[in-house]
Amino acid sequence: MSLIHGLHFNNIRGDLLGGLTAAVVALPLALAFGVSSGAGAIAGLYGAIFVGLFAALFGGTPSQVSGPTGPMTVVMASVFTQFVAIDPQNGPFYAFTVVILGGLLQMSFGLLKLGKYVTLVPFPVISGFMTGIGIIIILLELGPMFGFPGASSAAVALQEIPRYLREVDSAALLLGSVTLAIVMFCPKKLGLIVPPTLLALVTGTLIYQLFHGDRDLAIIGEIPTGLPELMMPMFSMEILSEMFFAALMLAVLGSIDSLLTSLVADNMTKTHHDSDRELIGQGIGNVFAGLFGGLPGAGATMRTVVNIKAGGSTPLAGAFHAIVLSGILLGAAPLAENIPHAVLAGILLKVGLDIIDWRFLLRLHRAPLFVSCLMLTVLVLTVMVDLVTAVFVGVFIANVVTVKRLSDNQLDSIRVIDSHAGNDEGLTERERQLLAETKGRVVLYQFDGPISYAAAKGLSTKLEGCRPHDALLMDFSRVPLIDVSTALAIEDMILEAQQVGRDVHLIGLNAIVKDILSRLRILDLIPDSYCHEQRSKALEMAHRMVFRNGLN
C-alpha cells in the first residue's frame, strides 16, 4: 500500500489549477468559519491549511479537498464557548485539545476498519441532522447580520430574535444583505471566473471601506502573520468527561461529513475511495490543526466539487490548495483585517441555506409517517440538544424499527407443516404422503433463511393452534446461521416439546448452526439418531414411531 493514496504526476496541470481554484473558494469560508467559531479568523485559516494538507496526503479520496466546514464549525463554536466559560484563561487550550482528541478518535475509527459503517446511517437521520446544522448556522449568523455579536447557541439566538428586530443596525443589515444577494444571485458566467463567495467578500468589504463614514461595524481585526505557534494539549480531570464527549462529537460528525463528500467525489470521478484510510487522513489533519490552533475540518463538498471541475484528481490538488492558503496567510493576511462581520454573516447564511436538505424537506409531507417523524426528531434534537445525541437517537430508532420489520418478515417465512401440506411447501410427493398418513401427529417446523435475535421470541408462537402431536421436526436446511438468542429460543422449544412427551428431530444442520448449538450444549438434548441430514429420513423415522405407538 503506497504512502499517499492515488498520487501520480500525470495530471500536474489539472491538479495545480484545481488546488488554486479550491483555495480561492476556501479563503472567504475559512475566515468566516473562524470568526463564527469564536476562535478567530486565523483559526479558520490554520484549520484549512493543516486539515487540507494532511487529509490530502494521508486520506483515501484522491480528489477530495478538506478544511473547516459548516457542521464542524457549529460543533467547534459550542466547544469553544463551553470551555472558555469554564476557564476563560485556559479555555482555548482545552478547546484545541478537544480537536486533537477528536482527530485521534477519527484515526482509531479508521484503524478499527469502521469506515464502512459510517455511511450506513439512514437517510432520514442524515437529512435531519444536516438540515438542523443549516438552521443552526442561520440562527447563529442572525446576530452579526443585524449588527450584534454572534449568539453562543441556537437556543440563545432564538430568544434574541425579537431584540435583533427591535434594535437592528441598518448599516450592518444592508451590508450583509448585499453580500448575501451577491452570493445567491451571482451570474453563472461571472461565477466561473470569480467564485461568488470571494466576489461577495471583496465587494462587501470595499463598500464598507468606501461608505461607512462614522458608522463603524465589527470587523475581523488583527490577524497574526507568520508561522503558527505549537499549542501543547492541556487537560483537566474535572472536565475530562466533557472534553471526551466533545471530541467524540467532532470525530463522529467529521467522519460522516467526510465520507459523504467522498461519495460525491466517487460519483464525479467514477472512482472508489478508501473509507478507513480517509478517516485516518482526516484524523491526522485534525490532530495537527488542534496542535497549531486551527479549526477542525472534514471533507468539504463545495471545495471538492470545484477542484474536480477544475481538473484536480490526485492528492496533489488538496496539498497545493493548502500551500496557496499558506502563502496568502504569510503575505496577505493584513488585507483581511477590515472585513466586517456582517459580510461574513451574509456568506455563512448562504452556507446554511445550502446545507439544509431542501430536496427532501419539500417532499416531507409525501414521505411515510415514520420517516417524516424520524427526520423531524433528529432535526429538533440537532438544533436544541447536540449533534451526537441527535445522530445516536436517530440511528437507534431507525435500527429498532428496521429490526422489528426484519423479524416480522423472518417469522412470516417460517412454515409449520402438518398433514395438510400443499404442493407449494417444497416437499416431495413421498414427504407429503408421509405427513398425510400421520394425520397431524407429526409437525414439520420449516425455517427459511437466517434467524435474528429479534425473531427468536416469536419462534414458539408459530406452533400455537397446531393439534396435539407426537413428533416435532425442525428443518434447518435453509438456515445459514443463527445467533445465541435464537439458539436459546430453540432450546426452549425443545424442552417444552420433550416435557409433554414429544420427540424432537433436527434436520439439515450446517457447520455454523451445529457449532452454536454444540457450544451451548443444546445438541446434548437430542439423541444422535434424531439428528438427520435429509428431511425425508426424519419423516420416515417419525412416521414409523407414530405408527409403532399407535395412531389414534
Coordinates of C-alpha atoms in Angstrom, one line a residue:
M1 CA 0.0 0.0 0.0
S2 CA 1.5 3.3 -1.1
L3 CA 2.0 6.0 1.5
I4 CA -0.1 8.6 -0.5
H5 CA -3.3 7.0 -1.9
G6 CA -3.9 7.8 -5.6
L7 CA -0.8 10.1 -6.1
H8 CA 0.7 10.3 -9.5
F9 CA 2.2 13.1 -11.6
N10 CA 0.4 12.6 -14.9
N11 CA -2.1 15.4 -14.1
I12 CA 0.1 18.1 -12.6
R13 CA -1.5 21.0 -14.6
G14 CA -5.1 19.9 -13.7
D15 CA -4.1 19.4 -10.0
L16 CA -2.4 22.7 -9.7
L17 CA -5.4 24.5 -11.3
G18 CA -7.8 22.6 -9.2
G19 CA -5.9 23.3 -6.0
L20 CA -5.7 27.0 -6.8
T21 CA -9.4 27.3 -7.5
A22 CA -10.3 25.4 -4.3
A23 CA -8.0 27.7 -2.3
V24 CA -9.8 30.8 -3.7
V25 CA -13.1 29.3 -2.7
A26 CA -11.8 28.2 0.7
L27 CA -10.3 31.6 1.7
P28 CA -13.6 33.5 2.5
L29 CA -15.2 30.4 4.0
A30 CA -12.2 29.8 6.3
L31 CA -12.2 33.4 7.5
A32 CA -16.0 33.3 8.1
F33 CA -15.9 29.9 9.9
G34 CA -13.0 31.1 12.1
V35 CA -14.9 34.2 13.2
S36 CA -18.2 32.3 13.6
S37 CA -16.5 29.7 15.9
G38 CA -15.2 32.3 18.3
A39 CA -11.6 31.2 17.9
G40 CA -10.8 34.0 15.4
A41 CA -10.3 34.2 11.6
I42 CA -6.7 32.9 11.9
A43 CA -8.0 29.6 13.4
G44 CA -10.1 29.1 10.3
L45 CA -7.1 29.6 8.0
Y46 CA -4.9 27.3 10.2
G47 CA -7.6 24.7 10.0
A48 CA -7.9 24.9 6.2
I49 CA -4.1 24.7 5.9
F50 CA -3.4 21.8 8.2
V51 CA -6.5 19.6 7.6
G52 CA -6.3 20.4 3.9
L53 CA -2.7 19.3 3.7
F54 CA -2.6 16.2 5.8
A55 CA -6.0 14.9 4.8
A56 CA -4.9 15.1 1.2
L57 CA -1.6 13.4 1.8
F58 CA -2.8 10.6 4.1
G59 CA -6.5 10.3 3.2
G60 CA -8.3 7.8 1.0
T61 CA -10.1 10.1 -1.5
P62 CA -7.6 11.4 -4.0
S63 CA -9.7 14.3 -5.4
Q64 CA -11.1 15.5 -2.0
V65 CA -10.3 18.9 -0.6
S66 CA -10.7 19.2 3.2
G67 CA -11.0 22.1 5.6
P68 CA -13.4 23.7 8.1
T69 CA -17.0 23.0 7.2
G70 CA -20.3 24.3 8.4
P71 CA -21.2 21.3 10.6
M72 CA -17.7 21.1 12.2
T73 CA -17.7 24.9 12.8
V74 CA -21.1 24.6 14.6
V75 CA -19.7 22.0 17.0
M76 CA -16.4 23.9 17.5
A77 CA -18.3 27.1 18.3
S78 CA -20.2 25.2 21.0
V79 CA -16.9 23.6 22.3
F80 CA -15.1 26.9 22.3
T81 CA -17.9 28.7 24.1
Q82 CA -18.3 25.9 26.6
F83 CA -14.7 25.7 27.7
V84 CA -13.9 29.4 27.7
A85 CA -16.9 29.8 30.0
I86 CA -15.5 27.2 32.3
D87 CA -12.0 28.7 32.3
P88 CA -11.5 32.0 30.5
Q89 CA -7.7 31.7 30.6
N90 CA -7.2 28.1 29.6
G91 CA -10.5 27.5 27.8
P92 CA -9.0 27.9 24.3
F93 CA -6.3 25.3 25.1
Y94 CA -8.9 22.9 26.3
A95 CA -10.9 23.5 23.1
F96 CA -8.0 22.8 20.8
T97 CA -7.1 19.8 22.9
V98 CA -10.6 18.5 22.1
V99 CA -9.8 19.0 18.4
I100 CA -6.7 16.8 18.9
L101 CA -8.7 14.1 20.8
G102 CA -11.3 14.2 18.0
G103 CA -8.6 13.6 15.4
L104 CA -7.2 10.7 17.4
L105 CA -10.6 9.2 17.6
Q106 CA -11.0 9.5 13.9
M107 CA -7.7 7.8 13.4
S108 CA -8.9 4.9 15.7
F109 CA -12.1 4.6 13.7
G110 CA -10.0 4.1 10.5
L111 CA -7.6 1.7 12.2
L112 CA -10.5 -0.3 13.5
K113 CA -12.0 -0.5 10.0
L114 CA -15.2 1.3 10.9
G115 CA -15.3 3.4 7.8
K116 CA -17.8 1.2 6.0
Y117 CA -20.3 1.5 8.9
V118 CA -20.3 5.3 9.0
T119 CA -22.1 5.6 5.7
L120 CA -24.8 3.2 6.8
V121 CA -26.5 6.0 8.8
P122 CA -30.1 6.0 7.5
F123 CA -31.1 8.8 5.1
P124 CA -33.7 10.4 7.3
V125 CA -31.1 10.8 10.1
I126 CA -28.6 12.4 7.7
S127 CA -31.3 14.6 6.3
G128 CA -32.4 15.6 9.7
F129 CA -29.1 16.5 11.2
M130 CA -27.8 18.3 8.0
T131 CA -31.0 20.4 8.0
G132 CA -30.5 21.0 11.7
I133 CA -27.0 22.2 11.1
G134 CA -28.1 24.5 8.4
I135 CA -30.7 26.0 10.7
I136 CA -28.1 26.4 13.5
I137 CA -25.7 28.3 11.2
I138 CA -28.5 30.6 10.1
L139 CA -29.6 31.3 13.7
L140 CA -26.0 31.9 14.8
E141 CA -25.4 34.4 12.0
L142 CA -28.6 36.4 12.5
G143 CA -26.8 38.4 15.3
P144 CA -23.9 39.6 13.1
M145 CA -26.3 40.2 10.2
F146 CA -28.3 42.6 12.4
G147 CA -25.2 44.2 13.9
F148 CA -25.0 42.2 17.1
P149 CA -22.3 39.8 18.4
G150 CA -22.9 36.1 17.5
A151 CA -25.1 34.1 19.9
S152 CA -23.5 31.3 21.9
S153 CA -26.1 28.8 20.8
A154 CA -29.1 28.3 18.6
A155 CA -31.4 28.4 21.6
V156 CA -30.0 31.8 22.7
A157 CA -30.2 33.1 19.1
L158 CA -33.9 32.2 19.0
Q159 CA -34.5 34.1 22.2
E160 CA -32.6 37.1 20.9
I161 CA -34.5 37.4 17.6
P162 CA -37.0 40.0 19.0
R163 CA -34.1 42.2 20.2
Y164 CA -32.4 41.8 16.8
L165 CA -35.5 43.1 15.0
R166 CA -36.2 45.8 17.5
E167 CA -32.6 47.2 17.7
V168 CA -31.4 46.4 14.2
D169 CA -28.2 48.2 12.9
S170 CA -29.4 49.2 9.5
A171 CA -25.9 49.6 8.1
A172 CA -24.9 46.0 9.1
L173 CA -28.2 44.6 7.8
L174 CA -27.8 46.4 4.5
L175 CA -24.2 45.3 4.1
G176 CA -25.0 41.7 5.0
S177 CA -28.0 41.7 2.7
V178 CA -25.9 42.9 -0.3
T179 CA -23.3 40.2 0.4
L180 CA -26.0 37.5 0.6
A181 CA -27.6 38.8 -2.6
I182 CA -24.2 38.6 -4.4
V183 CA -23.6 35.0 -3.3
M184 CA -27.1 33.9 -4.2
F185 CA -27.7 35.7 -7.4
C186 CA -24.2 36.0 -8.9
P187 CA -24.5 35.3 -12.7
K188 CA -23.2 31.8 -13.6
K189 CA -20.8 33.2 -16.3
L190 CA -19.2 35.6 -13.7
G191 CA -19.1 32.8 -11.2
L192 CA -17.0 30.7 -13.5
I193 CA -14.4 33.5 -13.5
V194 CA -14.6 34.6 -9.8
P195 CA -16.1 32.4 -7.1
P196 CA -19.3 34.1 -5.7
T197 CA -18.1 33.9 -2.1
L198 CA -14.8 35.7 -2.9
L199 CA -16.7 38.3 -5.1
A200 CA -19.1 38.9 -2.2
L201 CA -16.3 39.2 0.3
V202 CA -14.3 41.7 -1.7
T203 CA -17.4 43.7 -2.8
G204 CA -18.9 43.9 0.7
T205 CA -15.5 44.9 2.3
L206 CA -15.0 47.6 -0.4
I207 CA -18.5 49.0 0.1
Y208 CA -17.8 49.2 3.9
Q209 CA -14.5 50.9 3.4
L210 CA -15.8 53.5 0.9
F211 CA -19.1 54.4 2.5
H212 CA -19.1 53.6 6.2
G213 CA -18.2 57.2 7.3
D214 CA -18.5 57.3 11.1
R215 CA -20.6 54.1 11.3
D216 CA -18.1 51.6 12.5
L217 CA -19.1 48.0 12.3
A218 CA -17.5 45.0 13.9
I219 CA -14.6 43.8 11.8
I220 CA -12.2 40.8 11.9
G221 CA -9.4 42.8 13.4
E222 CA -5.7 42.0 13.6
I223 CA -4.7 38.6 12.0
P224 CA -1.3 37.3 13.1
T225 CA 1.2 36.7 10.3
G226 CA 4.0 34.2 10.2
L227 CA 4.0 30.6 11.3
P228 CA 1.6 29.4 13.9
E229 CA 2.8 28.5 17.4
L230 CA 2.6 25.0 18.8
M231 CA -0.2 24.7 21.4
M232 CA 0.5 21.7 23.7
P233 CA -2.5 19.8 24.8
M234 CA -4.0 20.7 28.2
F235 CA -6.2 18.5 30.3
S236 CA -8.2 18.9 33.5
M237 CA -9.5 15.9 35.3
E238 CA -12.6 17.9 36.4
I239 CA -13.8 18.4 32.8
L240 CA -12.2 15.3 31.2
S241 CA -15.6 13.7 30.5
E242 CA -16.9 16.8 28.9
M243 CA -13.7 17.0 26.8
F244 CA -14.0 13.4 25.6
F245 CA -17.7 13.8 24.8
A246 CA -17.0 16.9 22.7
A247 CA -14.1 15.1 21.0
L248 CA -16.5 12.2 20.2
M249 CA -19.0 14.6 18.7
L250 CA -16.3 16.1 16.4
A251 CA -15.0 12.7 15.4
V252 CA -18.4 11.3 14.6
L253 CA -19.6 14.3 12.7
G254 CA -16.3 14.8 10.9
S255 CA -16.3 11.1 9.8
I256 CA -19.9 11.3 8.5
D257 CA -19.2 14.7 6.8
S258 CA -16.0 13.5 5.1
L259 CA -17.3 10.1 3.9
L260 CA -20.4 11.7 2.4
T261 CA -18.2 14.1 0.5
S262 CA -16.1 11.1 -0.6
L263 CA -19.2 9.5 -2.1
V264 CA -19.8 12.7 -4.0
A265 CA -16.2 12.6 -5.3
D266 CA -16.6 9.0 -6.3
N267 CA -19.7 9.8 -8.3
M268 CA -18.0 12.6 -10.1
T269 CA -14.7 10.8 -10.8
K270 CA -16.1 7.3 -11.3
T271 CA -13.5 6.0 -8.7
H272 CA -13.8 4.4 -5.3
H273 CA -12.4 5.9 -2.1
D274 CA -10.9 4.0 0.8
S275 CA -13.1 4.8 3.8
D276 CA -10.8 3.7 6.5
R277 CA -7.8 5.5 5.0
E278 CA -9.9 8.6 4.6
L279 CA -10.7 8.6 8.3
I280 CA -7.1 8.2 9.2
G281 CA -6.1 11.1 7.0
Q282 CA -8.8 13.3 8.4
G283 CA -7.8 12.4 11.9
I284 CA -4.1 13.3 11.2
G285 CA -5.2 16.6 9.8
N286 CA -7.4 17.4 12.8
V287 CA -4.6 16.4 15.2
F288 CA -2.2 18.9 13.5
A289 CA -5.0 21.5 13.4
G290 CA -5.5 21.2 17.1
L291 CA -1.8 21.4 17.8
F292 CA -1.5 24.7 16.0
G293 CA -4.7 26.3 17.0
G294 CA -6.8 25.6 13.9
L295 CA -10.4 24.7 13.5
P296 CA -11.3 21.1 13.0
G297 CA -12.2 20.1 9.4
A298 CA -13.7 17.5 7.2
G299 CA -14.1 16.8 3.5
A300 CA -15.6 19.9 2.1
T301 CA -18.2 19.2 -0.7
M302 CA -18.1 22.7 -2.3
R303 CA -14.3 22.8 -2.5
T304 CA -14.1 19.2 -3.7
V305 CA -16.6 19.7 -6.5
V306 CA -14.8 22.9 -7.6
N307 CA -11.4 21.1 -7.5
I308 CA -12.7 18.2 -9.7
K309 CA -14.4 20.5 -12.2
A310 CA -11.2 22.5 -12.5
G311 CA -9.2 19.3 -13.3
G312 CA -7.9 18.1 -9.9
S313 CA -7.8 14.4 -9.5
T314 CA -4.9 13.5 -7.1
P315 CA -3.8 14.4 -3.6
L316 CA -1.5 17.0 -5.1
A317 CA -4.5 19.3 -5.7
G318 CA -5.6 19.2 -2.0
A319 CA -2.0 19.7 -0.9
F320 CA -1.5 22.7 -3.3
H321 CA -4.7 24.2 -2.0
A322 CA -3.2 24.2 1.5
I323 CA 0.1 25.7 0.2
V324 CA -1.7 28.5 -1.6
L325 CA -3.6 29.4 1.6
S326 CA -0.3 29.4 3.5
G327 CA 1.1 31.9 1.0
I328 CA -2.0 34.1 1.5
L329 CA -1.6 33.9 5.2
L330 CA 2.1 34.8 5.2
G331 CA 1.7 37.6 2.7
A332 CA -1.8 39.0 2.5
A333 CA -3.3 38.4 6.0
P334 CA -3.4 42.2 6.8
L335 CA -5.8 42.8 3.8
A336 CA -8.4 40.7 5.6
E337 CA -8.4 42.6 8.9
N338 CA -11.0 45.1 7.8
I339 CA -13.6 42.6 6.6
P340 CA -16.9 43.3 8.5
H341 CA -18.6 40.5 10.4
A342 CA -21.8 41.4 8.6
V343 CA -20.2 40.5 5.3
L344 CA -19.0 37.1 6.7
A345 CA -22.6 36.6 8.1
G346 CA -24.0 37.1 4.6
I347 CA -21.7 34.5 3.2
L348 CA -22.5 32.0 6.0
L349 CA -26.2 32.5 5.7
K350 CA -25.9 31.1 2.2
V351 CA -23.8 28.2 3.5
G352 CA -26.6 27.5 6.0
L353 CA -29.2 27.6 3.3
D354 CA -27.2 25.2 1.1
I355 CA -26.7 22.7 3.9
I356 CA -30.5 22.4 4.5
D357 CA -31.8 19.4 2.7
W358 CA -34.5 21.2 0.7
R359 CA -34.9 18.4 -1.8
F360 CA -36.3 16.1 1.0
L361 CA -37.8 18.8 3.2
L362 CA -40.1 20.0 0.4
R363 CA -41.4 16.4 0.0
L364 CA -41.6 15.6 3.6
H365 CA -45.4 15.5 3.6
R366 CA -45.3 12.8 0.9
A367 CA -42.9 10.6 2.8
P368 CA -44.1 7.7 5.1
L369 CA -45.2 9.0 8.6
F370 CA -42.3 7.2 10.4
V371 CA -39.7 8.6 8.0
S372 CA -41.1 12.1 8.4
C373 CA -41.2 11.9 12.2
L374 CA -37.7 10.4 12.4
M375 CA -36.3 13.2 10.3
L376 CA -38.0 15.9 12.3
T377 CA -37.0 14.3 15.6
V378 CA -33.3 14.3 14.5
L379 CA -33.7 17.9 13.3
V380 CA -35.1 19.2 16.6
L381 CA -32.5 17.3 18.7
T382 CA -29.7 18.7 16.5
V383 CA -30.9 22.3 17.0
M384 CA -31.9 22.1 20.6
V385 CA -29.6 19.4 22.1
D386 CA -26.5 18.4 20.2
L387 CA -25.4 16.6 17.0
V388 CA -24.1 13.3 18.5
T389 CA -27.3 12.8 20.6
A390 CA -29.4 13.5 17.5
V391 CA -27.5 11.0 15.4
F392 CA -27.4 8.3 18.1
V393 CA -31.1 8.6 18.9
G394 CA -32.0 8.7 15.2
V395 CA -29.9 5.6 14.4
F396 CA -31.2 3.8 17.4
I397 CA -34.9 4.4 16.5
A398 CA -34.3 3.6 12.8
N399 CA -32.5 0.3 13.7
V400 CA -35.1 -0.8 16.2
V401 CA -37.9 -0.3 13.6
T402 CA -35.8 -2.0 10.9
V403 CA -35.0 -5.0 13.2
K404 CA -38.7 -5.3 14.0
R405 CA -39.6 -5.3 10.3
L406 CA -36.9 -7.9 9.6
S407 CA -38.0 -10.1 12.5
D408 CA -41.6 -10.0 11.3
N409 CA -40.5 -11.0 7.8
Q410 CA -38.4 -13.8 9.2
L411 CA -41.3 -15.1 11.3
D412 CA -43.6 -14.9 8.3
S413 CA -41.2 -17.0 6.3
I414 CA -41.3 -19.8 8.9
R415 CA -43.8 -22.5 8.0
V416 CA -45.5 -25.0 10.3
I417 CA -46.5 -28.0 8.1
D418 CA -48.7 -30.9 9.2
S419 CA -50.8 -33.5 7.4
H420 CA -52.4 -30.8 5.2
A421 CA -49.1 -30.0 3.3
G422 CA -49.7 -28.5 -0.1
N423 CA -47.7 -28.5 -3.3
D424 CA -46.2 -25.1 -2.5
E425 CA -44.4 -26.3 0.6
G426 CA -41.4 -27.6 -1.3
L427 CA -42.0 -31.2 -0.2
T428 CA -41.6 -34.2 -2.4
E429 CA -44.6 -36.4 -3.1
R430 CA -43.3 -39.1 -0.7
E431 CA -42.8 -36.5 2.1
R432 CA -46.4 -35.1 1.7
Q433 CA -47.7 -38.7 1.8
L434 CA -45.8 -39.5 5.0
L435 CA -47.2 -36.4 6.6
A436 CA -50.7 -37.1 5.4
E437 CA -50.6 -40.6 6.8
T438 CA -49.7 -39.4 10.3
K439 CA -52.9 -37.4 10.4
G440 CA -51.3 -34.4 12.2
R441 CA -49.3 -36.4 14.7
V442 CA -46.1 -35.2 13.1
V443 CA -45.4 -31.4 12.6
L444 CA -42.7 -30.1 10.4
Y445 CA -41.3 -26.7 11.5
Q446 CA -39.5 -25.3 8.5
F447 CA -37.2 -22.4 8.8
D448 CA -36.3 -20.3 5.8
G449 CA -33.2 -18.1 5.8
P450 CA -31.2 -16.6 8.8
I451 CA -33.0 -16.1 12.1
S452 CA -32.1 -13.0 14.1
Y453 CA -32.3 -12.4 17.8
A454 CA -35.3 -10.2 17.3
A455 CA -37.3 -13.1 15.8
A456 CA -36.2 -15.6 18.4
K457 CA -39.0 -14.8 20.9
G458 CA -41.7 -15.4 18.3
L459 CA -40.5 -18.9 17.2
S460 CA -42.7 -20.9 19.6
T461 CA -45.8 -18.9 18.8
K462 CA -45.8 -20.4 15.3
L463 CA -46.8 -23.7 16.9
E464 CA -49.9 -22.3 18.6
G465 CA -53.0 -23.6 17.0
C466 CA -51.5 -26.9 16.0
R467 CA -53.4 -30.0 17.2
P468 CA -51.6 -32.2 19.7
H469 CA -48.8 -34.1 18.1
D470 CA -46.2 -36.8 18.9
A471 CA -43.2 -35.5 17.0
L472 CA -41.7 -32.1 16.1
L473 CA -39.3 -32.0 13.2
M474 CA -37.2 -28.8 13.0
D475 CA -35.8 -28.3 9.5
F476 CA -32.7 -26.1 9.3
S477 CA -31.7 -26.9 5.8
R478 CA -32.2 -23.3 4.6
V479 CA -30.7 -21.6 7.7
P480 CA -27.2 -20.3 7.0
L481 CA -26.6 -19.0 10.6
I482 CA -28.2 -18.4 14.0
D483 CA -27.1 -16.3 17.0
V484 CA -27.1 -17.2 20.7
S485 CA -30.6 -15.7 21.3
T486 CA -32.1 -17.8 18.6
A487 CA -30.2 -20.9 19.8
L488 CA -31.7 -20.4 23.3
A489 CA -35.2 -19.9 21.9
I490 CA -34.7 -23.2 20.1
E491 CA -33.6 -24.8 23.3
D492 CA -36.9 -23.6 25.0
M493 CA -38.9 -25.2 22.1
I494 CA -37.1 -28.5 22.5
L495 CA -37.6 -28.6 26.3
E496 CA -41.2 -27.6 26.0
A497 CA -41.8 -30.4 23.5
Q498 CA -39.9 -33.0 25.5
Q499 CA -41.8 -32.1 28.7
V500 CA -45.1 -33.2 27.1
G501 CA -43.5 -36.4 25.7
R502 CA -42.9 -35.3 22.1
D503 CA -40.0 -36.5 20.1
V504 CA -37.8 -33.7 18.5
H505 CA -35.8 -34.2 15.3
L506 CA -33.3 -31.8 13.9
I507 CA -32.7 -31.7 10.2
G508 CA -30.0 -30.2 7.9
L509 CA -27.8 -28.5 10.5
N510 CA -24.8 -26.9 8.7
A511 CA -21.4 -26.4 10.4
I512 CA -22.2 -22.9 11.7
V513 CA -25.6 -23.8 13.2
K514 CA -24.3 -27.0 14.6
D515 CA -21.3 -25.2 16.2
I516 CA -23.6 -22.7 18.1
L517 CA -25.9 -25.5 19.3
S518 CA -23.0 -27.6 20.4
R519 CA -21.2 -24.8 22.2
L520 CA -24.4 -24.1 24.2
R521 CA -24.8 -27.9 24.8
I522 CA -28.2 -27.8 23.2
L523 CA -27.4 -30.7 21.0
D524 CA -26.9 -32.8 24.1
L525 CA -30.7 -32.7 24.5
I526 CA -31.2 -34.6 21.2
P527 CA -30.1 -38.2 20.6
D528 CA -27.7 -38.5 17.7
S529 CA -30.2 -40.7 15.9
Y530 CA -32.7 -37.8 15.9
C531 CA -30.3 -35.5 14.0
H532 CA -30.8 -36.0 10.3
E533 CA -29.1 -34.6 7.2
Q534 CA -32.2 -35.2 5.0
R535 CA -35.8 -34.3 5.7
S536 CA -37.1 -37.5 4.1
K537 CA -35.2 -39.6 6.5
A538 CA -36.5 -37.7 9.5
L539 CA -40.1 -38.1 8.2
E540 CA -39.6 -41.8 7.6
M541 CA -38.4 -42.2 11.2
A542 CA -41.2 -40.1 12.8
H543 CA -43.7 -41.9 10.6
R544 CA -42.6 -45.3 11.9
M545 CA -42.6 -44.2 15.5
V546 CA -46.1 -42.7 15.3
F547 CA -47.5 -46.0 14.0
R548 CA -45.5 -48.1 16.4
N549 CA -47.0 -46.1 19.3
G550 CA -50.4 -46.5 17.8
L551 CA -52.2 -43.9 15.6
N552 CA -55.4 -42.5 17.1

